[in-house]
Every structure is written in structure tokens, then in C-alpha cells.
Amino acid sequence: MNIHDSFYIDGEWRKACSSQSTEVIDPATERPIARIALGNEEDVDRAVNAARNAFPAFSQWSREQRLALLERILVEYRARREELALRVSEEMGAPLGFALEWQVGIGEAHIARMIEVLKHYEFESSRGSTLVVKEPVGVVALITPWNWPLNQITCKVMPALAAGCTMVLKPSEIAPLDALVFAEILDSAGVPAGVFNLVNGTGVEVGEALSRHPQIDMVSFTGSTRAGVAVAKAGADTVKRIHQELGGKSANILLPDLTTEAGLERAVRQGVLSCFSNTGQSCNAPTRMLVPRQHYQEAVGYAVQAAAGVKVGPPKAADTTIGPLISALQFERVQSWIACGIEEGATVAIGGLGKPQGLDQGYYVKPTIFTDVTAGMRIAQEEIFGPVLVMIAYEDVEHAVALANDSPYGLAAYVQSNDLDTARGVARRLRAGTIAINYPAWDSSAPFGGYKRSGNGREYADFGLDEFLEIKGITGYASAH
């Protein structure tokens, strides 16, 4: 078992001040694969001080210098794609092919996209005699989750570097191994000492210390809504900027024109697979399928067929579609939500409580579809974060829009239709940060973030870069007097 007792601080690996540690568990075997140190307030202080000391010089780097740095990072990242995929697969149970193509691939796409954004981004503009300047916000804390670790690390670290910020990263202590490799990548690419720092630890200890630290100018947090509220409260006393990407309960509206002959089966099937992807552990997963009442029973039949074709199994098996949940705690949470749905009177069309047959070891769950669900049920309102889909019947388009918006969350929503103009009209009425029409390809240039309890601010491309910049107005800059 590998032991990681050091943190990357000020350009080198320094042994943790804290004596606390935790095991990293392979969710497919329930066995430990590594042990990492858990940082404390002293470790945070060392990392923040290193970032603060590095900020004056790094914030003055030219666009060309930062571009060259990001390009070197991309080269190093690509050279270690297979290693990153293996680490992600081991620590969170993602099928190996999925980990390489999506978990690692999305991180690579964010790096490449930020390079293109930085080439053309306008950091200065003139308004009469006033010069408007966008400058780095300062020292930033980046707190990232376990479910899409490299996606969230790269879509925070890359714009922070592009902006000229210095930073401290706290990855999830449940899935930290890919972040350790990422730190090595940045070191090999020549990121100056103190610009990037990494401290492992819990949210209660390290996350709290970063959020309330007086020398942190901004916190960019991705995680649960509950934890996001705690981060905001901890940062309030120092009036720092808090950027949050939180939970979701995304609606997937199948519009009435999707008849059996013209796309209902395809729309249902893709919706099921999208919901179950990454073992349902995605904050923007389409977990509420809204179906016209006249097509409801047909849709249920297609959904059950699609779910039956999902192969749950070991991450390294070639035919595995989805792997285990991340942890024993997450397994118990998902089981409790399935039990809740049964108690509320919803019908289990497929799946249900317990583990799939033959998978007694590992945090595996049965892909589950609930039918006869009403909007007021807790399984229709709360984020489950597992492969659990609820199917809700609606009467007309007005009812569908109302159901979609009847949620405390607003991260994403999905619209399926044979008529693009109709889909566009519905998309404009949905209160969510990202709307996907007819299952488009993932787009690294689209803004990502939510309304309501799904957070604030946006990530990806120039929208992500905006978040790490302050705006300064210099009046009289062009005046002759």
C-alpha cells in the first residue's frame, strides 16, 4: 500500500504537520490501496503563505509567459493520461475505458480550451478616457469533489493560472490519488514555486481553514449544497469571493411530439444511460424524466429495457458499463433513498434495494427506475447521487415546464423534441444554468453552473476565467491633463 505523507507546498513535497491520516479505499474491492496524510491549520498556513509570497511576481507574468506554461502543462498531462486513468479507476471505481475517455479526457479538454481562451482574452479595454483592467483576484482556494476529480481540478486550476492567481488545492480525501499525479504534472511543467500548492484533508479541517483564512481572496468550491453553505458562512467574515458549483436534480423533458415512431425510444434510452453514467454520481445527471401521460407506459417499457442492458461490474472488466459507488457511506445513502421511494409509494420498475447478483464485494448498486412518481415525493426533489431515475407523467407542456422548475436546484435541464423551435422555446423557460437540447455532444466552451441552490458563478472557458479576475477602472488614463 502506497503511503503519501507529504503535501506539495512552495514547489516541493513537504511532510505534513499533522499526524492524522486516512486510507484510500478501492470501492470495487473495499480494500485500502493507499494512505494519505490529512492536513491541519498549520499545513494550510504554510500553503497559503507560499501562495501569498508567490503572487506579486506571478501576477505580473505576461500573457505569453502564462500561455507557454499552460502549453507545457498540456504536454505533461497527455504524457500521463493512462496513469491518471488508472488512479481514477482505482480510487472511485470508474470503468477503465470511461476513466480514460471521459474522466481524463475532459480534463485534457479544459486545458486545451483555456489555452485557446487565453490567446484572445481581453484583459484591458478603453471607455473614453477610462482604462478598464481585469486583474487576478489574488490567492485562491480550490476545493474539489471526488465524482469528477480531474474535470473539477482542471476547470479551476487552469483559469486560475491563466488569470495570474496563485492557489491552494484541496482535493477530496476520498479520491486524492489523481490530484497527487496532477501536482507532479504541474511541477514537471515548471509552475513556479508557491504558485500551485496542494493540501489533502477533510472539509471540516482543511476546507474550513481555507474558507476562513484571511489571506485567501476567493474560494472556488464544488460539492454538495450543504457543504457549499458551510464554505460561504466560513468565508463571510473576511468578505472573500465565494464561487459555488453545488447539487442538482435535473429534469429531462420528453416533449409530446416524440411519438413511438419518431424518437421516443431513442430519447428514453439515452436519458436512462445519461442518468446512470458515472454510476449516477454526476451533479448534472438527468435524474427526473418527465414524460407525456399519453406516452408514459410506452416510455416506461423502453426505460426498463435500457436499464436491463446496463452492465454493472468490476472497473477493469471489458463489458462493464458502470462500476461501484465511491464509498460505503454513499452506498448506504443510495440504499436509504431507494427505501424512501418505496415507502413513499413509488413503483420499482427495475432495480431496487441490495446489490446486483454476484457482486457481493464492492459498493455496487442495482440501477433503479421508479415509476408512478409524483412531484412532491422526496425522491423527486432531493439529489440521490446514484443510478436512480424517477419517471413523472405530465399533462401538457405548461405542466412539464412547471414540474421542471419545481425544484430547489437549478444546475441543468434537458429537452428532447423533433421540433427544434419548440425545444428552444421550452429551454428558454427553464430555470437552470445549462440546458441541453436533444443530447448534444459535451461542449467545453459552454458555461457551466447553476441557479438557486445549485450555486453561483460559472465555470469552463472564458466564463471560468472571468471568475478569477477583478475589474479595475482607471479614470483619466487617456486624458491629456
Short mmCIF file of C-alpha atoms in Angstrom, two decimals:
data_model
loop_
_atom_site.label_atom_id
_atom_site.label_comp_id
_atom_site.label_asym_id
_atom_site.label_seq_id
_atom_site.Cartn_x
_atom_site.Cartn_y
_atom_site.Cartn_z
CA MET A 1 0.00 0.00 0.00
CA ASN A 2 1.38 3.41 -1.01
CA ILE A 3 1.89 5.96 1.76
CA HIS A 4 1.56 9.67 0.89
CA ASP A 5 2.59 11.66 3.96
CA SER A 6 3.57 14.89 2.19
CA PHE A 7 1.87 17.87 0.57
CA TYR A 8 3.04 19.90 -2.42
CA ILE A 9 3.90 23.29 -0.94
CA ASP A 10 6.15 26.04 -2.32
CA GLY A 11 7.48 23.89 -5.16
CA GLU A 12 8.39 20.79 -3.17
CA TRP A 13 6.88 17.87 -1.29
CA ARG A 14 6.83 18.70 2.42
CA LYS A 15 5.90 16.29 5.16
CA ALA A 16 2.56 17.05 6.75
CA CYS A 17 2.50 18.86 10.08
CA SER A 18 -0.48 16.78 11.14
CA SER A 19 -0.10 13.20 12.31
CA GLN A 20 -3.61 12.32 11.10
CA SER A 21 -4.12 10.12 8.06
CA THR A 22 -6.78 8.14 6.24
CA GLU A 23 -6.96 5.13 3.97
CA VAL A 24 -7.99 5.43 0.34
CA ILE A 25 -10.39 2.58 -0.38
CA ASP A 26 -10.87 0.84 -3.72
CA PRO A 27 -14.69 0.81 -3.96
CA ALA A 28 -14.65 -2.27 -6.18
CA THR A 29 -12.88 -4.41 -3.57
CA GLU A 30 -13.49 -2.47 -0.33
CA ARG A 31 -9.77 -2.78 0.35
CA PRO A 32 -7.28 0.04 1.07
CA ILE A 33 -4.96 0.94 -1.80
CA ALA A 34 -3.16 3.93 -0.24
CA ARG A 35 -2.86 6.04 2.88
CA ILE A 36 -2.69 9.82 2.76
CA ALA A 37 -1.89 12.42 5.37
CA LEU A 38 -4.71 14.70 6.46
CA GLY A 39 -3.67 18.30 6.82
CA ASN A 40 -4.46 20.75 9.60
CA GLU A 41 -4.48 24.50 10.06
CA GLU A 42 -0.67 24.65 10.21
CA ASP A 43 -0.41 22.89 6.84
CA VAL A 44 -2.94 25.32 5.41
CA ASP A 45 -0.98 28.30 6.73
CA ARG A 46 2.21 27.03 5.10
CA ALA A 47 0.47 26.59 1.76
CA VAL A 48 -1.37 29.91 1.88
CA ASN A 49 1.79 31.79 2.84
CA ALA A 50 3.65 30.19 -0.06
CA ALA A 51 0.89 31.25 -2.44
CA ARG A 52 0.78 34.76 -0.99
CA ASN A 53 4.54 35.17 -1.38
CA ALA A 54 4.43 33.94 -4.98
CA PHE A 55 1.55 36.19 -6.02
CA PRO A 56 3.35 39.53 -6.60
CA ALA A 57 5.72 38.04 -9.19
CA PHE A 58 3.35 35.58 -10.87
CA SER A 59 0.51 38.10 -11.16
CA GLN A 60 2.80 40.20 -13.36
CA TRP A 61 3.60 37.46 -15.82
CA SER A 62 2.76 38.34 -19.39
CA ARG A 63 0.09 36.60 -21.41
CA GLU A 64 2.85 34.93 -23.43
CA GLN A 65 4.51 33.54 -20.31
CA ARG A 66 1.26 32.12 -19.00
CA LEU A 67 0.41 30.65 -22.39
CA ALA A 68 3.76 28.88 -22.57
CA LEU A 69 3.17 27.48 -19.08
CA LEU A 70 -0.29 26.12 -19.94
CA GLU A 71 1.06 24.56 -23.13
CA ARG A 72 3.78 22.76 -21.16
CA ILE A 73 1.14 21.52 -18.71
CA LEU A 74 -0.88 20.09 -21.60
CA VAL A 75 2.16 18.19 -22.89
CA GLU A 76 2.88 16.72 -19.45
CA TYR A 77 -0.79 15.87 -18.88
CA ARG A 78 -1.04 13.99 -22.15
CA ALA A 79 2.10 12.04 -21.34
CA ARG A 80 0.45 10.68 -18.18
CA ARG A 81 -3.09 10.03 -19.39
CA GLU A 82 -3.00 6.28 -18.79
CA GLU A 83 -1.60 6.71 -15.28
CA LEU A 84 -4.26 9.28 -14.43
CA ALA A 85 -6.99 6.97 -15.73
CA LEU A 86 -5.72 4.09 -13.61
CA ARG A 87 -5.65 6.25 -10.48
CA VAL A 88 -9.21 7.49 -11.08
CA SER A 89 -10.44 3.97 -11.77
CA GLU A 90 -8.86 2.64 -8.59
CA GLU A 91 -9.99 5.40 -6.25
CA MET A 92 -13.57 5.91 -7.45
CA GLY A 93 -14.45 2.68 -9.28
CA ALA A 94 -14.91 4.15 -12.76
CA PRO A 95 -14.62 1.63 -15.61
CA LEU A 96 -11.11 1.96 -17.00
CA GLY A 97 -12.21 2.92 -20.51
CA PHE A 98 -14.63 5.52 -19.14
CA ALA A 99 -11.92 6.89 -16.87
CA LEU A 100 -9.54 7.35 -19.81
CA GLU A 101 -12.03 8.73 -22.31
CA TRP A 102 -14.13 10.91 -20.02
CA GLN A 103 -12.59 11.46 -16.60
CA VAL A 104 -9.12 12.13 -18.03
CA GLY A 105 -10.33 13.29 -21.43
CA ILE A 106 -12.47 16.11 -20.06
CA GLY A 107 -9.52 17.38 -18.01
CA GLU A 108 -7.40 17.46 -21.15
CA ALA A 109 -10.15 19.34 -23.00
CA HIS A 110 -10.29 22.01 -20.26
CA ILE A 111 -6.55 22.61 -20.50
CA ALA A 112 -6.67 22.86 -24.30
CA ARG A 113 -9.70 25.16 -24.18
CA MET A 114 -8.09 27.52 -21.66
CA ILE A 115 -5.04 27.82 -23.90
CA GLU A 116 -7.29 28.98 -26.76
CA VAL A 117 -9.21 31.36 -24.47
CA LEU A 118 -6.04 32.92 -23.12
CA LYS A 119 -4.73 33.61 -26.61
CA HIS A 120 -7.57 36.04 -27.34
CA TYR A 121 -8.95 37.15 -23.96
CA GLU A 122 -9.25 40.93 -23.50
CA PHE A 123 -7.69 41.90 -20.18
CA GLU A 124 -7.87 45.63 -21.00
CA SER A 125 -10.38 47.86 -22.76
CA SER A 126 -10.94 51.60 -23.09
CA ARG A 127 -14.11 53.58 -22.38
CA GLY A 128 -13.40 57.17 -23.30
CA SER A 129 -10.55 58.27 -21.06
CA THR A 130 -11.06 55.34 -18.70
CA LEU A 131 -9.00 52.17 -18.90
CA VAL A 132 -10.80 49.05 -17.67
CA VAL A 133 -8.36 46.40 -16.49
CA LYS A 134 -9.06 42.80 -15.47
CA GLU A 135 -6.52 41.64 -12.90
CA PRO A 136 -6.05 38.38 -10.94
CA VAL A 137 -8.25 38.20 -7.87
CA GLY A 138 -5.31 37.05 -5.71
CA VAL A 139 -4.72 33.88 -3.71
CA VAL A 140 -7.48 31.36 -4.30
CA ALA A 141 -8.57 28.18 -2.54
CA LEU A 142 -9.82 25.42 -4.81
CA ILE A 143 -11.94 22.73 -3.13
CA THR A 144 -12.82 19.88 -5.47
CA PRO A 145 -15.04 16.76 -5.24
CA TRP A 146 -14.50 13.06 -5.80
CA ASN A 147 -17.03 12.34 -8.55
CA TRP A 148 -15.33 14.11 -11.49
CA PRO A 149 -11.96 14.87 -9.92
CA LEU A 150 -9.89 15.85 -12.94
CA ASN A 151 -12.75 17.76 -14.54
CA GLN A 152 -13.08 19.97 -11.47
CA ILE A 153 -9.37 20.31 -10.82
CA THR A 154 -8.57 21.41 -14.37
CA CYS A 155 -11.55 23.73 -14.76
CA LYS A 156 -10.39 25.57 -11.64
CA VAL A 157 -6.59 25.40 -11.80
CA MET A 158 -6.31 26.31 -15.48
CA PRO A 159 -8.32 29.57 -15.38
CA ALA A 160 -6.63 30.48 -12.09
CA LEU A 161 -3.22 30.12 -13.75
CA ALA A 162 -4.41 31.92 -16.88
CA ALA A 163 -5.61 34.82 -14.73
CA GLY A 164 -2.33 35.09 -12.82
CA CYS A 165 -3.65 33.83 -9.49
CA THR A 166 -1.76 31.67 -7.03
CA MET A 167 -3.61 28.86 -5.30
CA VAL A 168 -4.08 26.09 -2.77
CA LEU A 169 -5.93 22.98 -3.95
CA LYS A 170 -7.78 20.70 -1.55
CA PRO A 171 -8.97 17.65 -3.49
CA SER A 172 -11.39 15.16 -2.00
CA GLU A 173 -9.75 12.98 0.63
CA ILE A 174 -11.82 10.08 -0.73
CA ALA A 175 -10.28 10.25 -4.21
CA PRO A 176 -6.98 12.12 -3.88
CA LEU A 177 -4.59 9.98 -5.92
CA ASP A 178 -5.18 11.62 -9.30
CA ALA A 179 -4.54 15.02 -7.70
CA LEU A 180 -1.12 13.87 -6.49
CA VAL A 181 -0.24 12.93 -10.07
CA PHE A 182 -1.61 16.27 -11.25
CA ALA A 183 0.69 18.10 -8.83
CA GLU A 184 3.62 16.18 -10.31
CA ILE A 185 2.48 17.23 -13.79
CA LEU A 186 2.47 20.90 -12.81
CA ASP A 187 5.86 20.55 -11.17
CA SER A 188 7.31 18.94 -14.31
CA ALA A 189 5.79 21.70 -16.44
CA GLY A 190 7.70 24.32 -14.46
CA VAL A 191 4.98 26.03 -12.45
CA PRO A 192 6.93 28.45 -10.20
CA ALA A 193 7.30 27.60 -6.53
CA GLY A 194 4.31 28.72 -4.48
CA VAL A 195 2.00 29.31 -7.42
CA PHE A 196 0.29 25.93 -7.03
CA ASN A 197 0.05 24.19 -3.68
CA LEU A 198 -1.82 21.04 -2.62
CA VAL A 199 -3.00 20.09 0.87
CA ASN A 200 -5.06 16.95 1.42
CA GLY A 201 -7.58 16.85 4.23
CA THR A 202 -11.18 16.84 5.28
CA GLY A 203 -13.68 19.58 4.60
CA VAL A 204 -14.20 20.10 8.31
CA GLU A 205 -10.49 20.69 8.92
CA VAL A 206 -8.72 21.88 5.76
CA GLY A 207 -11.77 23.15 3.88
CA GLU A 208 -12.87 25.20 6.87
CA ALA A 209 -9.37 26.61 7.44
CA LEU A 210 -9.06 27.66 3.79
CA SER A 211 -12.54 29.20 3.70
CA ARG A 212 -11.97 31.45 6.71
CA HIS A 213 -8.27 32.19 6.10
CA PRO A 214 -7.73 35.97 5.94
CA GLN A 215 -5.08 35.63 3.22
CA ILE A 216 -7.41 33.74 0.84
CA ASP A 217 -9.12 36.15 -1.55
CA MET A 218 -11.51 33.68 -3.17
CA VAL A 219 -12.82 30.16 -2.67
CA SER A 220 -13.95 28.11 -5.65
CA PHE A 221 -15.92 25.17 -4.29
CA THR A 222 -17.62 22.19 -5.95
CA GLY A 223 -19.61 19.77 -3.83
CA SER A 224 -22.87 19.33 -2.00
CA THR A 225 -25.21 22.23 -1.30
CA ARG A 226 -24.84 21.56 2.43
CA ALA A 227 -21.05 21.89 2.26
CA GLY A 228 -21.33 24.92 -0.02
CA VAL A 229 -23.40 26.73 2.59
CA ALA A 230 -20.73 25.94 5.21
CA VAL A 231 -17.99 27.33 2.94
CA ALA A 232 -19.95 30.55 2.36
CA LYS A 233 -20.55 31.05 6.07
CA ALA A 234 -16.88 30.42 6.90
CA GLY A 235 -15.77 32.95 4.30
CA ALA A 236 -18.28 35.65 5.22
CA ASP A 237 -16.23 37.28 7.98
CA THR A 238 -13.39 38.09 5.57
CA VAL A 239 -15.76 39.14 2.74
CA LYS A 240 -13.97 36.91 0.24
CA ARG A 241 -15.46 35.90 -3.07
CA ILE A 242 -17.22 32.53 -2.89
CA HIS A 243 -17.79 30.63 -6.13
CA GLN A 244 -20.03 27.57 -5.78
CA GLU A 245 -20.99 24.68 -8.06
CA LEU A 246 -23.35 22.57 -5.99
CA GLY A 247 -26.04 19.89 -6.26
CA GLY A 248 -28.72 19.23 -8.84
CA LYS A 249 -31.92 17.35 -9.59
CA SER A 250 -32.11 17.90 -13.31
CA ALA A 251 -35.31 17.43 -15.30
CA ASN A 252 -35.33 15.72 -18.69
CA ILE A 253 -38.45 16.78 -20.62
CA LEU A 254 -39.58 14.48 -23.40
CA LEU A 255 -41.93 16.64 -25.44
CA PRO A 256 -45.22 15.25 -26.84
CA ASP A 257 -44.05 15.21 -30.46
CA LEU A 258 -41.70 12.32 -29.63
CA THR A 259 -44.08 9.58 -30.73
CA THR A 260 -43.08 5.92 -30.67
CA GLU A 261 -42.25 6.06 -34.39
CA ALA A 262 -40.35 9.31 -34.21
CA GLY A 263 -37.89 9.16 -31.40
CA LEU A 264 -39.49 8.24 -28.08
CA GLU A 265 -37.49 5.05 -27.71
CA ARG A 266 -34.21 6.78 -28.55
CA ALA A 267 -34.94 9.69 -26.20
CA VAL A 268 -35.84 7.40 -23.31
CA ARG A 269 -32.90 5.09 -23.83
CA GLN A 270 -30.38 7.94 -23.99
CA GLY A 271 -31.95 9.56 -20.95
CA VAL A 272 -31.56 6.38 -18.91
CA LEU A 273 -27.94 5.89 -19.97
CA SER A 274 -27.12 9.54 -19.25
CA CYS A 275 -28.68 9.29 -15.79
CA PHE A 276 -26.73 6.12 -14.95
CA SER A 277 -23.39 7.27 -16.42
CA ASN A 278 -20.61 7.56 -13.85
CA THR A 279 -22.82 5.34 -11.65
CA GLY A 280 -25.23 8.25 -11.36
CA GLN A 281 -22.64 10.28 -9.46
CA SER A 282 -22.94 13.47 -11.50
CA CYS A 283 -24.48 16.67 -10.20
CA ASN A 284 -25.99 17.46 -13.63
CA ALA A 285 -27.36 13.96 -14.31
CA PRO A 286 -30.89 13.92 -15.86
CA THR A 287 -32.48 12.19 -12.89
CA ARG A 288 -36.11 13.32 -13.40
CA MET A 289 -37.61 12.08 -16.68
CA LEU A 290 -40.82 13.97 -17.50
CA VAL A 291 -43.00 12.11 -19.99
CA PRO A 292 -46.36 12.98 -21.61
CA ARG A 293 -49.07 10.96 -19.91
CA GLN A 294 -50.26 9.55 -23.23
CA HIS A 295 -46.79 8.06 -23.86
CA TYR A 296 -45.97 7.17 -20.25
CA GLN A 297 -46.41 3.39 -20.31
CA GLU A 298 -44.51 3.07 -23.58
CA ALA A 299 -41.70 5.17 -22.14
CA VAL A 300 -41.55 3.03 -19.01
CA GLY A 301 -41.15 -0.06 -21.16
CA TYR A 302 -38.28 1.48 -23.11
CA ALA A 303 -36.63 2.69 -19.89
CA VAL A 304 -36.72 -0.75 -18.31
CA GLN A 305 -35.22 -2.28 -21.46
CA ALA A 306 -32.41 0.29 -21.43
CA ALA A 307 -31.69 -0.24 -17.73
CA ALA A 308 -31.63 -4.01 -18.17
CA GLY A 309 -28.82 -3.59 -20.69
CA VAL A 310 -26.60 -1.68 -18.24
CA LYS A 311 -23.81 -4.00 -17.08
CA VAL A 312 -22.70 -3.37 -13.50
CA GLY A 313 -19.31 -4.87 -12.79
CA PRO A 314 -15.63 -4.53 -11.93
CA PRO A 315 -13.95 -1.44 -13.40
CA LYS A 316 -11.36 -3.45 -15.31
CA ALA A 317 -13.88 -5.81 -16.97
CA ALA A 318 -14.25 -5.07 -20.67
CA ASP A 319 -18.06 -5.29 -20.69
CA THR A 320 -18.68 -3.13 -17.60
CA THR A 321 -20.97 -0.15 -18.18
CA ILE A 322 -20.91 1.25 -14.65
CA GLY A 323 -18.83 0.39 -11.63
CA PRO A 324 -19.47 0.71 -7.89
CA LEU A 325 -20.39 3.79 -5.92
CA ILE A 326 -17.47 5.66 -4.38
CA SER A 327 -17.78 4.53 -0.75
CA ALA A 328 -19.67 2.57 1.88
CA LEU A 329 -21.27 5.80 3.05
CA GLN A 330 -22.51 6.61 -0.45
CA PHE A 331 -23.82 3.05 -0.83
CA GLU A 332 -25.85 3.40 2.35
CA ARG A 333 -27.17 6.80 1.28
CA VAL A 334 -28.38 5.49 -2.06
CA GLN A 335 -29.95 2.45 -0.39
CA SER A 336 -31.78 4.73 2.02
CA TRP A 337 -33.16 6.80 -0.87
CA ILE A 338 -34.38 3.69 -2.67
CA ALA A 339 -36.09 2.60 0.55
CA CYS A 340 -37.57 6.09 0.83
CA GLY A 341 -39.05 5.85 -2.66
CA ILE A 342 -40.65 2.53 -1.84
CA GLU A 343 -42.08 3.93 1.40
CA GLU A 344 -43.48 6.93 -0.49
CA GLY A 345 -45.45 4.62 -2.76
CA ALA A 346 -43.44 4.84 -5.97
CA THR A 347 -43.18 1.68 -8.07
CA VAL A 348 -39.81 -0.02 -8.60
CA ALA A 349 -39.90 -0.82 -12.32
CA ILE A 350 -36.40 -2.31 -12.24
CA GLY A 351 -33.61 -2.50 -9.66
CA GLY A 352 -34.37 -1.79 -6.03
CA LEU A 353 -32.63 -2.50 -2.76
CA GLY A 354 -29.47 -4.57 -2.38
CA LYS A 355 -26.53 -5.39 -4.60
CA PRO A 356 -26.65 -6.90 -8.09
CA GLN A 357 -26.44 -10.68 -8.18
CA GLY A 358 -22.88 -11.97 -7.97
CA LEU A 359 -21.41 -8.67 -6.76
CA ASP A 360 -21.30 -9.15 -3.01
CA GLN A 361 -17.94 -7.41 -2.57
CA GLY A 362 -17.72 -3.76 -3.54
CA TYR A 363 -20.15 -0.86 -3.27
CA TYR A 364 -22.28 -1.96 -6.21
CA VAL A 365 -25.95 -0.99 -6.52
CA LYS A 366 -28.76 -2.03 -8.81
CA PRO A 367 -29.59 0.58 -11.48
CA THR A 368 -33.08 1.58 -10.39
CA ILE A 369 -36.07 3.18 -12.07
CA PHE A 370 -39.04 4.48 -10.10
CA THR A 371 -42.38 4.97 -11.84
CA ASP A 372 -45.70 6.37 -10.59
CA VAL A 373 -43.68 9.18 -9.05
CA THR A 374 -45.34 12.46 -8.08
CA ALA A 375 -43.57 15.79 -7.88
CA GLY A 376 -43.95 16.07 -4.11
CA MET A 377 -42.12 12.85 -3.30
CA ARG A 378 -38.70 13.28 -1.73
CA ILE A 379 -37.12 11.09 -4.43
CA ALA A 380 -38.38 13.67 -6.95
CA GLN A 381 -36.96 16.63 -5.02
CA GLU A 382 -33.70 15.54 -3.41
CA GLU A 383 -30.38 14.66 -5.02
CA ILE A 384 -29.74 10.91 -4.67
CA PHE A 385 -26.32 10.77 -6.40
CA GLY A 386 -26.60 7.21 -7.62
CA PRO A 387 -28.05 5.33 -10.63
CA VAL A 388 -31.66 6.07 -9.71
CA LEU A 389 -34.12 7.56 -12.20
CA VAL A 390 -37.61 8.83 -11.39
CA MET A 391 -40.24 8.98 -14.15
CA ILE A 392 -43.05 11.51 -13.81
CA ALA A 393 -46.08 11.88 -16.10
CA TYR A 394 -47.23 15.34 -17.20
CA GLU A 395 -50.42 16.61 -18.84
CA ASP A 396 -49.17 19.27 -21.28
CA VAL A 397 -46.10 21.41 -21.99
CA GLU A 398 -47.11 24.05 -19.43
CA HIS A 399 -47.30 21.31 -16.81
CA ALA A 400 -43.90 19.92 -17.88
CA VAL A 401 -42.21 23.32 -17.53
CA ALA A 402 -43.81 23.84 -14.13
CA LEU A 403 -42.63 20.41 -12.95
CA ALA A 404 -39.11 21.01 -14.25
CA ASN A 405 -38.88 24.33 -12.41
CA ASP A 406 -40.44 22.91 -9.24
CA SER A 407 -37.09 22.14 -7.63
CA PRO A 408 -34.78 23.83 -5.15
CA TYR A 409 -31.98 23.12 -7.64
CA GLY A 410 -31.21 24.67 -11.00
CA LEU A 411 -27.96 23.24 -12.30
CA ALA A 412 -29.07 21.66 -15.58
CA ALA A 413 -32.10 20.59 -17.59
CA TYR A 414 -32.69 18.59 -20.75
CA VAL A 415 -35.25 18.92 -23.56
CA GLN A 416 -35.99 16.29 -26.23
CA SER A 417 -38.11 17.11 -29.28
CA ASN A 418 -38.42 16.51 -33.01
CA ASP A 419 -39.11 20.22 -33.43
CA LEU A 420 -36.06 22.35 -32.67
CA ASP A 421 -38.01 25.60 -32.44
CA THR A 422 -40.33 24.07 -29.85
CA ALA A 423 -37.37 22.75 -27.87
CA ARG A 424 -35.69 26.16 -27.98
CA GLY A 425 -38.82 27.81 -26.63
CA VAL A 426 -39.06 25.38 -23.72
CA ALA A 427 -35.33 25.71 -22.98
CA ARG A 428 -35.68 29.46 -22.54
CA ARG A 429 -38.36 28.94 -19.87
CA LEU A 430 -36.34 26.57 -17.69
CA ARG A 431 -34.65 27.96 -14.57
CA ALA A 432 -31.31 26.21 -14.82
CA GLY A 433 -27.78 27.19 -15.74
CA THR A 434 -27.22 24.67 -18.54
CA ILE A 435 -29.90 23.36 -20.90
CA ALA A 436 -29.16 20.51 -23.31
CA ILE A 437 -31.37 20.01 -26.37
CA ASN A 438 -31.53 16.53 -27.92
CA TYR A 439 -28.45 15.14 -26.13
CA PRO A 440 -25.74 17.24 -27.80
CA ALA A 441 -22.05 16.47 -27.52
CA TRP A 442 -20.32 17.83 -24.42
CA ASP A 443 -19.01 21.35 -25.10
CA SER A 444 -16.00 22.68 -23.17
CA SER A 445 -16.82 26.21 -24.36
CA ALA A 446 -20.31 26.28 -22.82
CA PRO A 447 -20.76 27.92 -19.40
CA PHE A 448 -21.35 25.52 -16.52
CA GLY A 449 -23.03 26.46 -13.25
CA GLY A 450 -26.40 26.74 -11.60
CA TYR A 451 -29.36 28.75 -10.42
CA LYS A 452 -30.96 28.62 -6.98
CA ARG A 453 -29.41 26.08 -4.56
CA SER A 454 -27.15 24.77 -7.29
CA GLY A 455 -24.72 27.62 -6.67
CA ASN A 456 -23.45 30.78 -8.30
CA GLY A 457 -20.83 31.77 -10.82
CA ARG A 458 -19.80 29.83 -13.92
CA GLU A 459 -17.01 27.51 -14.97
CA TYR A 460 -15.44 26.45 -18.30
CA ALA A 461 -13.71 28.53 -21.00
CA ASP A 462 -13.82 32.35 -20.76
CA PHE A 463 -16.69 32.14 -18.25
CA GLY A 464 -14.37 30.32 -15.86
CA LEU A 465 -11.56 32.80 -16.44
CA ASP A 466 -13.91 35.70 -15.64
CA GLU A 467 -14.44 34.30 -12.13
CA PHE A 468 -10.75 34.61 -11.21
CA LEU A 469 -10.42 38.27 -12.24
CA GLU A 470 -11.10 41.57 -10.50
CA ILE A 471 -12.17 44.63 -12.51
CA LYS A 472 -10.28 47.88 -12.06
CA GLY A 473 -11.28 51.19 -13.62
CA ILE A 474 -8.54 53.79 -14.11
CA THR A 475 -10.27 57.06 -14.93
CA GLY A 476 -8.36 59.81 -16.67
CA TYR A 477 -5.95 57.21 -18.07
CA ALA A 478 -6.12 58.63 -21.60
CA SER A 479 -6.60 62.26 -20.56
CA ALA A 480 -4.12 64.84 -21.76
CA HIS A 481 -4.37 66.72 -18.45
#
